Amino acid sequence: MASGIGYRGTNRCFPLWEDFQQCFFSSQEKTRADCVPAREDYLECLHHFKAIARVRTIQAVERDNYNKSKANGTDHKIISLSAPGGGGGSS
């Protein structure tokens, strides 16, 4: 990532990269442990690891609730998290 500016303008994660880079080069520690939060923010922006894990956790709870309600004979619908306003779930 040389400049952070591409065909469509500035990359959404470039400001986080700049923060991490500034921390990295100004750090007095050899391990640069003080830059771990900036690094995690940048990597989360790129890959969405935490957001994906959170959605998977929510979906697992929804599946469990659906299975329990099906066993109890109550009506619980699964919420679709794949697309906003994407047409509900199954019953």
mmCIF file of C-alpha atoms in Angstrom, residues 27-80:
data_model
loop_
_atom_site.group_PDB
_atom_site.id
_atom_site.type_symbol
_atom_site.label_atom_id
_atom_site.label_comp_id
_atom_site.label_asym_id
_atom_site.label_seq_id
_atom_site.Cartn_x
_atom_site.Cartn_y
_atom_site.Cartn_z
ATOM 1 C CA SER A 27 7.807 3.404 19.086
ATOM 2 C CA GLN A 28 10.754 3.214 21.459
ATOM 3 C CA GLU A 29 10.142 -0.444 22.325
ATOM 4 C CA LYS A 30 11.771 -3.191 20.298
ATOM 5 C CA THR A 31 8.646 -5.376 20.472
ATOM 6 C CA ARG A 32 6.391 -2.441 19.542
ATOM 7 C CA ALA A 33 3.770 -3.819 21.925
ATOM 8 C CA ASP A 34 2.277 -0.347 22.240
ATOM 9 C CA CYS A 35 1.218 -0.570 18.572
ATOM 10 C CA VAL A 36 -0.845 -3.759 18.950
ATOM 11 C CA PRO A 37 -4.211 -1.904 19.215
ATOM 12 C CA ALA A 38 -3.457 0.129 16.067
ATOM 13 C CA ARG A 39 -2.429 -3.051 14.222
ATOM 14 C CA GLU A 40 -5.605 -4.854 15.316
ATOM 15 C CA ASP A 41 -7.765 -1.931 14.165
ATOM 16 C CA TYR A 42 -6.079 -1.937 10.751
ATOM 17 C CA LEU A 43 -6.413 -5.708 10.311
ATOM 18 C CA GLU A 44 -10.065 -5.617 11.429
ATOM 19 C CA CYS A 45 -10.731 -2.931 8.829
ATOM 20 C CA LEU A 46 -9.155 -5.100 6.128
ATOM 21 C CA HIS A 47 -10.531 -8.518 7.026
ATOM 22 C CA HIS A 48 -13.486 -8.003 9.421
ATOM 23 C CA PHE A 49 -12.458 -10.992 11.582
ATOM 24 C CA LYS A 50 -14.272 -9.725 14.686
ATOM 25 C CA ALA A 51 -17.384 -8.661 12.784
ATOM 26 C CA ILE A 52 -17.627 -12.029 11.034
ATOM 27 C CA ALA A 53 -17.175 -13.878 14.340
ATOM 28 C CA ARG A 54 -19.921 -11.762 15.910
ATOM 29 C CA VAL A 55 -22.352 -12.477 13.061
ATOM 30 C CA ARG A 56 -21.594 -16.207 13.264
ATOM 31 C CA THR A 57 -22.241 -16.152 17.016
ATOM 32 C CA ILE A 58 -25.562 -14.376 16.509
ATOM 33 C CA GLN A 59 -26.556 -16.831 13.789
ATOM 34 C CA ALA A 60 -25.693 -19.794 16.043
ATOM 35 C CA VAL A 61 -27.887 -18.387 18.815
ATOM 36 C CA GLU A 62 -30.705 -17.799 16.317
ATOM 37 C CA ARG A 63 -30.433 -21.409 15.084
ATOM 38 C CA ASP A 64 -30.516 -22.688 18.669
ATOM 39 C CA ASN A 65 -33.555 -20.543 19.466
ATOM 40 C CA TYR A 66 -35.276 -21.768 16.312
ATOM 41 C CA ASN A 67 -34.555 -25.414 17.110
ATOM 42 C CA LYS A 68 -35.761 -25.000 20.705
ATOM 43 C CA SER A 69 -38.948 -23.249 19.606
ATOM 44 C CA LYS A 70 -39.573 -25.933 16.985
ATOM 45 C CA ALA A 71 -39.235 -28.598 19.672
ATOM 46 C CA ASN A 72 -41.599 -26.657 21.972
ATOM 47 C CA GLY A 73 -44.116 -25.986 19.225
ATOM 48 C CA THR A 74 -43.740 -22.192 19.435
ATOM 49 C CA ASP A 75 -43.189 -19.868 16.487
ATOM 50 C CA HIS A 76 -39.674 -18.406 16.263
ATOM 51 C CA LYS A 77 -38.370 -17.129 12.944
ATOM 52 C CA ILE A 78 -34.736 -16.995 11.903
ATOM 53 C CA ILE A 79 -33.534 -13.509 11.107
ATOM 54 C CA SER A 80 -31.503 -13.216 7.925
#
